[in-house]
Amino acid sequence: MKKLLVLGAGESGTGAAILGKKKGFNVFVSDKGNIKDRYKKVLSNNDIEWEEGKHSAERFLSFDLVVKSPGIPDHIQLIQDFHQNNIPVISEIEFAAKYTSAKLIGITGSNGKTTTAHLTYSIIKNAGLNVALVGNVGNSFAWSVAEEDRDYYVIEISSFQLDGMYETRLDIAILLNITPDHLDRYNYDFNLYRASKFRISQNQTEQDIFIYSAQDEAIINAKEFKKIKAQKMPFDLNKGDKGAWIENKQIHIQTQTTKQTIMGIHELGLQGKHNLQNSMAAGIATRVLDIKKEVVRDSLMDFQNIEHRLEHVANIHGIEFINDSKATNVNSTWYALESMNKPLVWIVGGVDKGNDYTELMELVKAKVHTVVCLGTDNRKLHETFDGVVENVVDASSAEEAVALGYRFAQKDQVVLLSPACASFDLFENYEERGNQFKAAVRAL
């Protein structure tokens, strides 16, 4: 019996363990941290051996295959030991893909991938097809394959997950954009990060589809772009003739096999330039699948924003509170600031991943009168914005940040949580940060 080692017992690791057990592996799960009770229960109920609070590395080199959590860096000695002993180390996405014959639609990008994944999933589901939304959105691909294999999978894929993918072939690959993010994992080399994103197109053939932004120079100027074998379908905010483009404030979607789909940009359920691009990408992907244009149009018109992404929380005494906790990098926050048309109190901060806040300077000067720094180390924010913005203040909790926002904002203004940073100095993840923000707003 082949032996499978799963490193990390979160959603993806537990799912990989369940699928491994079902496929006849002798499975062992190891997590250096504490395993949540619900996952312990699942592992134990499936007779899967597990450990927490340590890695018993002395027994690891006897395994045939390792599935590791995307949060574990490749450069650590433990992973290097596997490589030196020719033990394959793959991601849960790669492992799950081996055991399904479903059509796979993979979505990556520095920004917008969660929204685009939800849009694409929503359209396919509304067409009555058997589809699941999995991957970086929080649902385990492997778990779904093990328990209820589908006909279609919409997979949000992070660069860390892509790094552990080697043989997976996606029927449709979407690369939304590439801007500097997570550079600490790529030796602060943008080209290494970009190459990671392009792994979404590896193994694609001439029968497959590659959807991308025609405006993103980091994509179209990449050496990897020129090597893509799949049919290229751009989305373009200017006039075009294939993929999706804008003409006379109308979205046009044209694939090789379908008639043109047309809808007004103001009809979209999600507004803002970035959401226009996300909607166009989802529109191409689903028209490629030959989903009726009426279903595509209606789904894009009716779609409601996802939690923690420019989410309206409340309007209190004329002050609007918006939760954009999912904005964990500068570019994502740029989109948020760009979409605002009222004076702002901006709540920002957390774990800085090498951010260059000067990219936001023009928008901040034009729109922001108060910056609330929400983090344990706010020096870089003060260095950037002190003297530029009228008020720059510090908060050490979501409650304090909301109280300061309420104090400095006036009627017909906005308090925007758009942190541009990871959350784990004060919070477990961006969801907890967003939920605490919303709870504090509702307590006002």
XYZ file of C-alpha atoms in Angstrom, residues 103-108 112-134 137 152-157 171-176 200 209 211 235 253 268 270 275-292 295-301 303-304 306:
77
model
C -14.024 20.037 -16.909
C -11.651 22.279 -14.938
C -11.849 26.073 -15.013
C -8.891 27.568 -13.110
C -8.671 31.217 -12.105
C -5.667 33.121 -10.813
C -10.140 39.707 -8.497
C -9.809 35.922 -8.571
C -12.344 35.271 -5.790
C -14.960 37.537 -7.381
C -14.342 36.052 -10.843
C -14.529 32.517 -9.446
C -17.866 33.279 -7.781
C -19.189 34.916 -10.972
C -18.140 31.963 -13.136
C -19.559 29.429 -10.674
C -22.816 31.385 -10.412
C -23.343 31.414 -14.188
C -22.604 27.673 -14.565
C -24.870 26.843 -11.618
C -27.663 29.046 -13.007
C -27.377 27.090 -16.276
C -28.370 23.978 -14.316
C -25.013 22.225 -14.620
C -23.382 20.056 -11.922
C -20.628 22.381 -10.650
C -18.612 23.064 -7.476
C -16.575 26.098 -6.445
C -13.295 24.996 -4.840
C -12.031 30.210 -1.908
C -17.434 21.045 -13.670
C -15.052 22.579 -11.149
C -14.374 26.297 -10.851
C -11.044 26.464 -9.018
C -9.587 29.631 -7.526
C -5.828 29.029 -7.488
C -9.664 23.168 -19.877
C -10.051 26.888 -19.263
C -7.374 28.998 -17.545
C -8.027 32.605 -16.522
C -5.128 34.947 -15.661
C -6.700 38.237 -14.575
C -1.898 28.043 -14.736
C -8.720 28.207 -23.633
C -8.331 34.019 -20.915
C -10.790 40.789 -22.281
C -18.394 38.654 -25.887
C -23.811 44.685 -14.340
C -20.973 44.606 -9.829
C -15.459 44.279 -11.625
C -16.098 45.022 -15.291
C -12.943 43.037 -16.101
C -13.914 40.231 -13.717
C -17.368 40.024 -15.337
C -15.876 39.950 -18.837
C -13.501 37.109 -17.900
C -16.367 35.078 -16.403
C -18.493 35.860 -19.451
C -15.881 34.491 -21.873
C -15.324 31.335 -19.800
C -19.004 30.479 -19.655
C -19.763 31.306 -23.288
C -16.873 29.010 -24.237
C -18.844 26.301 -22.394
C -21.773 27.181 -24.685
C -23.968 28.402 -21.834
C -26.863 30.406 -23.254
C -28.146 32.931 -18.684
C -24.776 34.692 -18.820
C -26.379 38.121 -19.101
C -28.958 37.536 -16.347
C -26.345 36.056 -13.983
C -23.971 38.994 -14.435
C -26.849 41.453 -13.899
C -24.875 38.964 -9.017
C -24.414 40.298 -5.470
C -19.128 38.535 -2.047
